[in-house]
Coordinates of C-alpha atoms in Angstrom, one line a residue:
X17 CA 0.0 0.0 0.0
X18 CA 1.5 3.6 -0.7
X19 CA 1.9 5.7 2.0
X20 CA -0.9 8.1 1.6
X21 CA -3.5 5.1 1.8
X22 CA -2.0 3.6 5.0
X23 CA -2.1 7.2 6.7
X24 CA -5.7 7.6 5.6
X25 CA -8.3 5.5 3.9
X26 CA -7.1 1.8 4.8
X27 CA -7.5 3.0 8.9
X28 CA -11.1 2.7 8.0
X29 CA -10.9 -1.1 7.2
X30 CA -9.0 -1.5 10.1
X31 CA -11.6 -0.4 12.7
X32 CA -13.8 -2.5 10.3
X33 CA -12.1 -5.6 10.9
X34 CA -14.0 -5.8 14.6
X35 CA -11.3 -7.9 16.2
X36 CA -10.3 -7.1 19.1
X37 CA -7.9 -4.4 19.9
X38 CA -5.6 -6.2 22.5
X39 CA -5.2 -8.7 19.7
X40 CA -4.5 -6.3 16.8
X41 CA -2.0 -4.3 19.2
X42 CA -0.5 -8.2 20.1
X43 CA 0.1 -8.9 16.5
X44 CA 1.9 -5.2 15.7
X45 CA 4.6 -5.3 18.4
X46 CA 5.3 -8.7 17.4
X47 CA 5.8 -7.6 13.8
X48 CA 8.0 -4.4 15.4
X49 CA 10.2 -6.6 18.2
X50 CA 10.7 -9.4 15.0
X51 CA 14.6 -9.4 13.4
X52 CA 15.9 -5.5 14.0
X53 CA 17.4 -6.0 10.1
X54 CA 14.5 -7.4 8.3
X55 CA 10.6 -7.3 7.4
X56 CA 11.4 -3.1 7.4
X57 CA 8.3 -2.5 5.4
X58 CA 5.9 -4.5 7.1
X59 CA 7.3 -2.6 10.5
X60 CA 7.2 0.5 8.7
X61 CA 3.1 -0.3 8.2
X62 CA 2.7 -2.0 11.6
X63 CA 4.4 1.1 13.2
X64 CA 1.5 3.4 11.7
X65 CA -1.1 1.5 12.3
X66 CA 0.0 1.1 15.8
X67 CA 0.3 4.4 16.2
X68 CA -3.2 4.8 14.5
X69 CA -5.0 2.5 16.8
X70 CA -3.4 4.1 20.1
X71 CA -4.5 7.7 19.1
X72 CA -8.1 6.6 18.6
X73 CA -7.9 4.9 21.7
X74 CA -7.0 8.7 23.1
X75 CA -9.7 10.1 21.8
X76 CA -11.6 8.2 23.1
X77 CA -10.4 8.4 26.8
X78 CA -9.7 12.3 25.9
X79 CA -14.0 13.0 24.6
X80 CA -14.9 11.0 28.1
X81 CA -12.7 13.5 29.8
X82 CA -14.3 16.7 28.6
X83 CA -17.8 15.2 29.4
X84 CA -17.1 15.2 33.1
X85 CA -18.2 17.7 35.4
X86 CA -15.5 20.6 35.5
X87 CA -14.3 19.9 39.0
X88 CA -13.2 16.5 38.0
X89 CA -10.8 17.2 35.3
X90 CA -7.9 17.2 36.8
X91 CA -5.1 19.5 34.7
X92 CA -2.4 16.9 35.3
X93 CA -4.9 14.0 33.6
X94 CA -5.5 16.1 30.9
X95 CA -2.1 16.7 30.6
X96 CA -1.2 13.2 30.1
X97 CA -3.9 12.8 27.8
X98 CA -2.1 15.6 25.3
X99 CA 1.0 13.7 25.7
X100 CA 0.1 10.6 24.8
X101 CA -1.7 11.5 21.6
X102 CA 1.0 13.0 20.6
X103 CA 3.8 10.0 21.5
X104 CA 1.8 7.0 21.3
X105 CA 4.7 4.8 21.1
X106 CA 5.7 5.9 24.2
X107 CA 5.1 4.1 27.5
X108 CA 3.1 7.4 29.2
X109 CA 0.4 6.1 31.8
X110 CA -1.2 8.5 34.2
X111 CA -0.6 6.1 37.0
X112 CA 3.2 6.0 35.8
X113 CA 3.7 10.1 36.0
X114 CA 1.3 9.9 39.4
X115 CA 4.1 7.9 41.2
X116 CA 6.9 10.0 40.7
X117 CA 4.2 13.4 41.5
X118 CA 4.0 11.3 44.3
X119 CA 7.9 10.8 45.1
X120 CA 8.3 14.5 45.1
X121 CA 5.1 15.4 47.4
X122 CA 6.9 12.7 50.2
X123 CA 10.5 14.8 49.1
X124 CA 8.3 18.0 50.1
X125 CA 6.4 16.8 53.3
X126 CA 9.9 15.7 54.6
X127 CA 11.0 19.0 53.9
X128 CA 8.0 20.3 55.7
X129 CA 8.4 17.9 58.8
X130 CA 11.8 19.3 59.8
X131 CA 10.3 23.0 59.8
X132 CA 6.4 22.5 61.2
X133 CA 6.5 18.8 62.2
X134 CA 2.6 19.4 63.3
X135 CA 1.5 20.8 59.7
X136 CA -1.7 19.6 58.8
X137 CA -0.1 19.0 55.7
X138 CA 1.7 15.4 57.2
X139 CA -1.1 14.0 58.6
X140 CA -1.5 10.5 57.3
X141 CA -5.2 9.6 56.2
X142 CA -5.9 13.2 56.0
X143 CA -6.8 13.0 52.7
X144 CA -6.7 16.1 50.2
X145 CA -8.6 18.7 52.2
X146 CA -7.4 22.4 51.9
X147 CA -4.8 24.1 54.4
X148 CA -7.2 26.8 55.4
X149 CA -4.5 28.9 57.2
X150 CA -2.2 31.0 55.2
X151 CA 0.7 31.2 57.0
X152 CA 0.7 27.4 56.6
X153 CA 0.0 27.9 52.9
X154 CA 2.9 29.5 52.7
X155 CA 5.2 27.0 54.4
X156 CA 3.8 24.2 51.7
X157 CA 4.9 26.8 49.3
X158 CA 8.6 27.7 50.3
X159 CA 8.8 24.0 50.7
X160 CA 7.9 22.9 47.2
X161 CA 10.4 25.8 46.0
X162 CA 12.9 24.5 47.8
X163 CA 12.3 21.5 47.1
X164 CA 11.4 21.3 43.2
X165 CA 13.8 24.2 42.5
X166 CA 17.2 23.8 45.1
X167 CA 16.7 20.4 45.7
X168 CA 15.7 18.7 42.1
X169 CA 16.7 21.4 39.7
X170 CA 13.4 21.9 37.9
X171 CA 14.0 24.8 35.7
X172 CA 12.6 26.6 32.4
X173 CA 14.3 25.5 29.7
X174 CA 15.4 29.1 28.2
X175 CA 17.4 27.7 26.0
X176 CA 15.2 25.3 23.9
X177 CA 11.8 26.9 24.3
X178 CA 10.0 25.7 21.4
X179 CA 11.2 22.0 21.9
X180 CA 7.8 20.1 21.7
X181 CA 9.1 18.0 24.4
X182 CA 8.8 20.8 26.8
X183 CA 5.2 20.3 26.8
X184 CA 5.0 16.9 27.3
X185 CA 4.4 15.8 31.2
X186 CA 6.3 12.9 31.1
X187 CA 9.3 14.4 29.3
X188 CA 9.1 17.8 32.4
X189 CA 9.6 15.3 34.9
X190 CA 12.2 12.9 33.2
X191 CA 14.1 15.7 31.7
X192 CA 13.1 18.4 34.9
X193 CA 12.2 21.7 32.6
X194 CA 9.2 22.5 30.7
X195 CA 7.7 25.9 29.8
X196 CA 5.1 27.9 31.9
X197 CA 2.2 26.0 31.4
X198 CA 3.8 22.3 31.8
X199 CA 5.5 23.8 35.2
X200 CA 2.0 24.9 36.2
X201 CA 0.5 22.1 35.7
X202 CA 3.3 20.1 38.2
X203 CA 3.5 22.6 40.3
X204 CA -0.4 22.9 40.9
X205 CA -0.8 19.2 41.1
X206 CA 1.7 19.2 43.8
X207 CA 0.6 22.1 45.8
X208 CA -3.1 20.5 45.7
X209 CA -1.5 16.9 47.1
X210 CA -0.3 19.5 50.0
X211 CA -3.9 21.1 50.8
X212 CA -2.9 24.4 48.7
X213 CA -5.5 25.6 46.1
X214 CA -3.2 27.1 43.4
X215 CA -5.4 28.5 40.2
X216 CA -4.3 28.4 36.7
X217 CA -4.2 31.9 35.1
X218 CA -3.9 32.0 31.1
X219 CA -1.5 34.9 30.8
X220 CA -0.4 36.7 27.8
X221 CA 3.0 35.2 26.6
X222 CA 3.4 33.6 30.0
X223 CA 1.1 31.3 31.7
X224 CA 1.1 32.2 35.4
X225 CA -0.8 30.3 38.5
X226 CA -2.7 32.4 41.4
X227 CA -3.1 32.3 44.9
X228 CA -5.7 33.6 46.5
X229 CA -4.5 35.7 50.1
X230 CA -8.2 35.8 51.4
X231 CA -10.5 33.1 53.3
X232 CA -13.2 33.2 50.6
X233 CA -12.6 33.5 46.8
X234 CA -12.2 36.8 45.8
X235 CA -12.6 38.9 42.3
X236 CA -10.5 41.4 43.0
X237 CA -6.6 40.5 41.0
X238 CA -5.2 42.1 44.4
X239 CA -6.1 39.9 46.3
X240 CA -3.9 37.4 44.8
X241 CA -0.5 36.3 44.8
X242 CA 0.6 35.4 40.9
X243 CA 3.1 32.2 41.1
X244 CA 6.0 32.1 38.2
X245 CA 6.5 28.0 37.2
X246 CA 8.4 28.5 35.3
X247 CA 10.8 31.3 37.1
X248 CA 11.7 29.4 40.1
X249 CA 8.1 29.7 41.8
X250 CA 8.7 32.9 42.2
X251 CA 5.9 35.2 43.5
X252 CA 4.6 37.9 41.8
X253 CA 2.1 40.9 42.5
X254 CA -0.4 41.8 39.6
X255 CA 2.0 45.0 38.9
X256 CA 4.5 42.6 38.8
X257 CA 3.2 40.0 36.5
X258 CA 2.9 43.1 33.5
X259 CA 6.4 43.9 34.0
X260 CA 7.2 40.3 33.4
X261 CA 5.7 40.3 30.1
X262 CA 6.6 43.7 29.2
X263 CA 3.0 45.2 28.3
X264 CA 0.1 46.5 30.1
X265 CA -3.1 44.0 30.2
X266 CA -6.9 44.3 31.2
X267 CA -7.9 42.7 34.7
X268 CA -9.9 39.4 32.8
X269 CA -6.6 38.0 31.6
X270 CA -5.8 37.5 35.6
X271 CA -8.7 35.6 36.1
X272 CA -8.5 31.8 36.2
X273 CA -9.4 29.4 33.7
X274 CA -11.0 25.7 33.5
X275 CA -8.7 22.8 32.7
X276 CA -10.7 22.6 28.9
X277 CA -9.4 26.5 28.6
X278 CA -5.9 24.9 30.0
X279 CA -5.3 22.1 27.5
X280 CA -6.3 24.7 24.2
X281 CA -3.5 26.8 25.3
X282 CA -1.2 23.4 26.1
X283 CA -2.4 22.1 22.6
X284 CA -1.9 25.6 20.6
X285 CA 1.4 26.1 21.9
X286 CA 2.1 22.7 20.2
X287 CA 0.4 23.6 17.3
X288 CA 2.6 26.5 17.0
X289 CA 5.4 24.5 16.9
X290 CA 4.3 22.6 13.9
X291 CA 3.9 25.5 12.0
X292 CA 7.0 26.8 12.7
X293 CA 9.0 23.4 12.0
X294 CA 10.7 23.2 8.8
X295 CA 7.9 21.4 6.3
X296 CA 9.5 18.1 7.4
X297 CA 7.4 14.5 8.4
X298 CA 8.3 15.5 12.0
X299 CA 6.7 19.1 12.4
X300 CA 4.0 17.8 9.6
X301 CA 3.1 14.9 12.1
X302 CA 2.6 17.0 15.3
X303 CA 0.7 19.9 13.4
X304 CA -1.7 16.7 12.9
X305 CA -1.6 15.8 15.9
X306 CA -2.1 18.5 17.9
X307 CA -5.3 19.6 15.5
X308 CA -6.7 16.9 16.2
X309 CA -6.5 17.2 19.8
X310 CA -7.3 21.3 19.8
X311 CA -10.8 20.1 17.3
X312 CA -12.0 17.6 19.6
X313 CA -11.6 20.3 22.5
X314 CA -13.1 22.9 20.3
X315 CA -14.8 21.1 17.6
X316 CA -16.2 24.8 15.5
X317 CA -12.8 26.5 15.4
X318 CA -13.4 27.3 11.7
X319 CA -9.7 29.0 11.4
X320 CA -8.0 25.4 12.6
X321 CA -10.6 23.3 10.4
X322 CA -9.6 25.0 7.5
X323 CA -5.5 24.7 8.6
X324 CA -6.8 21.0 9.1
X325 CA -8.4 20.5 5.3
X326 CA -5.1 22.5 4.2
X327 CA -3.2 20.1 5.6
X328 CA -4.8 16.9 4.5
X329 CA -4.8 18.0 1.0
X330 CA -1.4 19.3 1.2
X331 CA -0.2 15.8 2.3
X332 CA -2.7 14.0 -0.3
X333 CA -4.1 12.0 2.6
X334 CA -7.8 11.1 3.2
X335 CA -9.9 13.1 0.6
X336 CA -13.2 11.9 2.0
X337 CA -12.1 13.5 5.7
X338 CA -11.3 16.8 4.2
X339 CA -14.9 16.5 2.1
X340 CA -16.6 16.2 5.9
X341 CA -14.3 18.9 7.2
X342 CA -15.0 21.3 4.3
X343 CA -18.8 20.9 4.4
X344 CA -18.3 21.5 8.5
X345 CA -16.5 24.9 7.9
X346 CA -19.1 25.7 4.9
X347 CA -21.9 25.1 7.6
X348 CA -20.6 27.4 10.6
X349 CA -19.4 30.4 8.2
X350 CA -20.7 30.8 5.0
X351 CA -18.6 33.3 3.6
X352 CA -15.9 31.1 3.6
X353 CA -17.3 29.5 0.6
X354 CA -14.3 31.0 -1.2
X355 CA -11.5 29.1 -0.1
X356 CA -13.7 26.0 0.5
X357 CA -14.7 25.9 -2.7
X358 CA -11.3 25.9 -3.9
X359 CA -10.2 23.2 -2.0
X360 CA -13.8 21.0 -2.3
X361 CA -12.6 20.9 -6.3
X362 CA -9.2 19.6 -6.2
X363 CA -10.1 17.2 -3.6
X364 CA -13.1 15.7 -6.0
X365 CA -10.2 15.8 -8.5
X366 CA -7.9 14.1 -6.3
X367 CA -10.3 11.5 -5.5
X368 CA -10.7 10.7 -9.3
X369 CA -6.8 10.2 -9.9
X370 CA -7.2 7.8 -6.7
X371 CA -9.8 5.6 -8.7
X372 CA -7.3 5.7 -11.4
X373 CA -4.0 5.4 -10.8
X374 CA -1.4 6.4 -12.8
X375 CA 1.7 3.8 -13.7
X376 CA 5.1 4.8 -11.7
X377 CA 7.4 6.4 -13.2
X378 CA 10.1 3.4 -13.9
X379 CA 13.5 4.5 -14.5
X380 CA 15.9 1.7 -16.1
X381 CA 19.7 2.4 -15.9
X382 CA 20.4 0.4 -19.2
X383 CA 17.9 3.5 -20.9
X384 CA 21.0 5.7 -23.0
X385 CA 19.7 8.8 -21.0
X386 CA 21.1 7.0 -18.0
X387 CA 24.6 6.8 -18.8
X388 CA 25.9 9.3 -16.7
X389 CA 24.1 7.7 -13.3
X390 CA 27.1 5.6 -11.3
X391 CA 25.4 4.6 -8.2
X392 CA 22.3 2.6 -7.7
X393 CA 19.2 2.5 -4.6
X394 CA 20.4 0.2 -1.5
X395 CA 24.0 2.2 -1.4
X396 CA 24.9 3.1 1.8
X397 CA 26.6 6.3 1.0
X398 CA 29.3 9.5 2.8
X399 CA 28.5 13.2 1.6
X400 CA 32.0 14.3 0.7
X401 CA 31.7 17.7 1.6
X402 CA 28.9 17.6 4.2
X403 CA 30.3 14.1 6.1
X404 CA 26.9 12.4 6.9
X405 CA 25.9 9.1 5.6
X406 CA 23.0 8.1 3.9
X407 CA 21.7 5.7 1.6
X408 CA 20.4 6.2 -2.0
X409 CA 16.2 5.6 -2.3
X410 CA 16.3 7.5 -5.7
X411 CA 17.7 9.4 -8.5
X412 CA 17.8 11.7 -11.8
X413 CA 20.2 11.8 -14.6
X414 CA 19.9 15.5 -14.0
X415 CA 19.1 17.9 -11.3
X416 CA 15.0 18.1 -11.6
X417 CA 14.4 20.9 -8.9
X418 CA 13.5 24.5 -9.7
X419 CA 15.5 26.8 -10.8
X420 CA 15.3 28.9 -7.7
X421 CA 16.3 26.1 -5.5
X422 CA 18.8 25.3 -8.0
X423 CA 20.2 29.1 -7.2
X424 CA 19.3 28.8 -3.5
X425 CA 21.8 25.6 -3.3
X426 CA 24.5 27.3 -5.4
X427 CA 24.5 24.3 -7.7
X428 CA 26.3 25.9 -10.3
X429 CA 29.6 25.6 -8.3
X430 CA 29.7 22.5 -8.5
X431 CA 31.8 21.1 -11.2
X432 CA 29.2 19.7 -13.1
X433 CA 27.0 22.2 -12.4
X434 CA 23.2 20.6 -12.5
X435 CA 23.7 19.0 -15.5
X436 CA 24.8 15.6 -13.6
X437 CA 23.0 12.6 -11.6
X438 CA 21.1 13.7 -8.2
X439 CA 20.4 11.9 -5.9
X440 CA 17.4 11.3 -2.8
X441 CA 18.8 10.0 -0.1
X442 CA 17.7 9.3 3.3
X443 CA 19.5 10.9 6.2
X444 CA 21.5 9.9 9.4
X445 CA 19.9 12.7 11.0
X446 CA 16.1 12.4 9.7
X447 CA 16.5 14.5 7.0
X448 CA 16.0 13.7 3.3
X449 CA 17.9 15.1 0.8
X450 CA 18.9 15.6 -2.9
X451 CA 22.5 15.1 -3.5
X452 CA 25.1 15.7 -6.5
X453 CA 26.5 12.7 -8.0
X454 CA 29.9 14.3 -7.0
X455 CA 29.5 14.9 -4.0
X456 CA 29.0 11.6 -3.0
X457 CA 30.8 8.5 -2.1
X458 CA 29.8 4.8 -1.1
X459 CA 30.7 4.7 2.4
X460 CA 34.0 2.7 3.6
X461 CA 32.0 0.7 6.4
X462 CA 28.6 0.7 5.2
X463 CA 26.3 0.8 8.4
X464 CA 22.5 1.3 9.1
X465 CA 21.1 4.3 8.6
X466 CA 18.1 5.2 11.8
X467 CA 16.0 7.0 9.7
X468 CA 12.4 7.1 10.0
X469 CA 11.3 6.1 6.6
X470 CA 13.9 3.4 5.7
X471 CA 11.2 0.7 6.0
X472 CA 8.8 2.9 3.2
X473 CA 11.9 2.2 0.7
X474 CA 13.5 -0.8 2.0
X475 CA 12.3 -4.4 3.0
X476 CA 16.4 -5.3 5.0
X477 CA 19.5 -4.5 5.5
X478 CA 21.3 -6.6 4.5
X479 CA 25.1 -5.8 6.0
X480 CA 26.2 -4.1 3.2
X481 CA 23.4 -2.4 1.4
X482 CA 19.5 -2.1 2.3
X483 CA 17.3 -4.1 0.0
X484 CA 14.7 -2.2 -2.0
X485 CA 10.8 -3.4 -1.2
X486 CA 8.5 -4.6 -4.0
X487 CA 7.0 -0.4 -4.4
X488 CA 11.1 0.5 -5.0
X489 CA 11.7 -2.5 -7.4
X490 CA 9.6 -1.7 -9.3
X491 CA 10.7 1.8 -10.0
X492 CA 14.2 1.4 -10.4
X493 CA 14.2 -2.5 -11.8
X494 CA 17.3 -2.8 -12.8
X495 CA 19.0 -1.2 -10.0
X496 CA 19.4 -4.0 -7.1
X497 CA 21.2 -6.6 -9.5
X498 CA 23.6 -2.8 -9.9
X499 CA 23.8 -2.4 -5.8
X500 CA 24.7 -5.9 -5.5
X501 CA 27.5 -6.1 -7.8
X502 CA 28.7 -2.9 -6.5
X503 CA 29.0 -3.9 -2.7
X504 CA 30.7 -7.1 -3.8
X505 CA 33.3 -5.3 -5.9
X506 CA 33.6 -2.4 -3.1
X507 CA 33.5 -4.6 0.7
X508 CA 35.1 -8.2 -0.9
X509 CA 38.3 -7.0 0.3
X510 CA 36.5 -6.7 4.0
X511 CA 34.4 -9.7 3.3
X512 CA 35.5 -12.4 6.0
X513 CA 35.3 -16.1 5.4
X514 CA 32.1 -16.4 7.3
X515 CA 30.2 -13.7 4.7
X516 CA 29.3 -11.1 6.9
X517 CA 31.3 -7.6 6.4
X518 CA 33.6 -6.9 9.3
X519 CA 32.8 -4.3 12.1
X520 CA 33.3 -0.9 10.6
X521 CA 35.4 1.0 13.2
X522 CA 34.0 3.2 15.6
X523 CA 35.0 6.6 13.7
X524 CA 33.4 5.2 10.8
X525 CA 30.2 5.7 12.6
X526 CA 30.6 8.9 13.6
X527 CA 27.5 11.4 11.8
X528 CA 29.8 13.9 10.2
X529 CA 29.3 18.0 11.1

């Protein structure tokens, strides 16, 4: 199946098939734990499907959530929720993340004990009721600054702010930084274990948490205490909180929020992130994520539906989702008939070139227009110039890109200017790219390139070279009989008498700069 089809359509068949999911989850990690070196293209497959099939199961849990009264959606569940949509490979559980909140409230309390060894706070079986006192308030608070600060290092991270695994609970506590609004979240979930009501406060450019310094809730922002996460816990007066930011801002953006009102912010930071990545399957895959998280908290945002139907049809996945999705936005705003017309068209159109496929382009080196092209798909490869290695998925007798990327890359200093074979190769690093035939070299110690789409081009590796899959032979027919031939003129010299290539040294494996 091509890739679009496996990302879309097919899913539908999947949920179709009725068994159960256990079972279908069963069967993909034992296609994914299989031979590391082999069956890359069914793991390629199994991996999306997986990864499928744990999202809807999000959903799921996620729309059951956000049907509960307010007062039982806790931030810190809803946190976890976000995070495992968007890593569903990864082994999050809320009851995982609630031990260790729990490690640092005992880290805390001990604190606590050697300074009030009465508090309220440390009394076993008291459950979670509220410190009602504020001078005890504020000795849970010094101690869970001294505490998740001094004593555990939890910081902002300054320096990586728009790192999407800033937002993601699990990664703030492994890792011990976030940004403002992961902080909060730990930090209010701890206070609250300590009988301290802390409120979230959705704050221009910095999210904030406040604390109220009266018996009985208040509306007046002076009467609170504003609480900096992400600045140490540091405590801030309403005056205070503006100079923080910089600007000057109307008394509702100190009010607090609900947990629903928390995770849009949580999920639009993440969204933002996508859109500012650089167009690769990596920010492409979290802009879809977190959509689909920020439309099934706010299902009418017609601004994100339409950055959703963009983005479907940009990718050329699931035409008959982005139909729904277009007649959705056409229905809440009318005079966006513009644009969704526009895109209602080429998706019809796209729909009809599905029903008919068109023949892939096959590319035979023996063809005379070929001549020039010396390596073949499979090779593992070293960029001359740039050092990283890579391996070859496809090629061009000449450069095919446009002339302004042609001028962007300075092709023409190169020797042969763009009138030579490129290359598309995969990446040490994640990255594809399109590489001059001279700049590149078949590598001394070939060795396995960790990219994330190896197994969409690729069926093994097979020591030397990677094996094209069915989809790739086709293509380029004659070009595996080329790759073999190759590898056993290039590694025969490092060829031991049992077959398999010797270990390539360990600067060999080095990514180069």
């Amino acid at each position: 199946p091509c890739i679009g089809q496996v990302l879309g359509d097919s899913f539908a068949e999947i949920e179709s098939l009725g068994a159960p999911e256990h079972f279908c989850e069963d069967e993909l990690l034992s296609i994914l734990n299989s031979d590391r070196r082999k069956s890359l293209t069914l793991k390629y497959y199994a991996k999306k499907i997986l990864y499928f099939l744990r999202q809807q199961k999000v959903l799921r849990s996620l729309k059951a959530f956000l049907e509960r009264p307010p007062e039982e959606q806790l931030a810190l569940e809803g946190a976890v929720l976000v995070d495992q949509y968007c890593n569903p490979l990864a082994d999050v559980t809320l009851e995982s993340i609630s031990v260790q909140i729990d490690d640092i409230t005992d880290k805390v309390k001990k604190y606590l004990r050697v300074k009030n060894a009465s508090h309220p706070s440390l009394r076993t079986g008291q459950g979670h009721g509220l410190v009602e006192d504020l001078e005890l308030q504020r000795q849970v608070i010094c101690a869970l600054n001294a505490v998740l600060y001094d004593q555990l290092q939890y910081k902002g991270n300054e320096c990586d702010y728009y790192n999407p695994l800033n937002s993601y609970i699990h990664q703030v506590v492994l890792r011990r930084t976030g940004i403002p609004i992961s902080l909060s979240v730990l930090y209010m979930t701890l206070a609250r274990k300590l009988g301290v009501l802390l409120e979230p406060v959705n704050f221009p450019n910095h999210f904030l948490l406040r604390w109220c310094q009266r018996q009985t809730r208040s509306d007046d922002i002076y009467d609170y205490i504003y609480v900096d996460a992400f600045g140490k816990g540091k405590q801030l007066t309403a005056r205070e909180c503006e100079y923080l930011i910089r600007q000057q801002v109307t008394a509702e953006y100190y009010g607090s929020i609900s947990t629903t009102e928390l995770l849009l912010r949580m999920v639009g930071n993440l969204l933002n992130i996508g859109k500012r990545g650089e167009g690769n399957e990596k920010s492409y895959q979290l802009l879809r994520d977190s959509l689909d998280l920020y439309l099934t908290i706010d299902p009418d945002n017609v601004q994100y539906l339409l950055l959703q139907a963009r983005l479907y049809f940009h990718l050329g996945i699931w035409p008959e989702k982005v139909l729904d999705i277009l007649q959705h936005i056409q229905a809440l705003d009318p005079s966006q008939h513009g644009a969704v017309g526009y895109l209602v068209q080429h998706t019809l159109e796209h729909i009809q070139h599905k029903r008919h496929p068109m023949e892939p382009d096959v590319k035979r080196r023996s063809a005379p227009e070929h001549s020039q092209v010396q390596y073949s798909v499979g090779l593992i490869m070293k960029h001359k110039r740039s050092g990283y290695n890579c391996v070859i998925y496809g090629w061009d007798p000449k450069c095919m890109m446009s002339q302004e990327w042609i001028t962007t890359m300075r092709v023409h200093q190169l020797t042969s200017g763009a009138n030579q074979p490129f290359y598309n190769v995969l990446v040490q690093d994640g990255t594809c790219r399109y590489a001059a035939q001279e700049n590149l070299e078949p590598h001394s110690a070939p060795l396995e390139i960790a990219h994330p789409e190896v197994g969409r081009y690729f069926s093994e590796f097979a020591g030397t070279h990677y094996v094209s899959n069915e989809e790739l032979q086709t293509r380029y027919p004659e070009d595996m009989v080329e790759t073999q031939s190759t590898v056993q003129e290039l590694y025969e010299a490092h060829l031991l008498s049992s077959g398999h290539l010797a270990e390539p040294s360990a600067d060999h494996q080095t990514v180069g700069p």
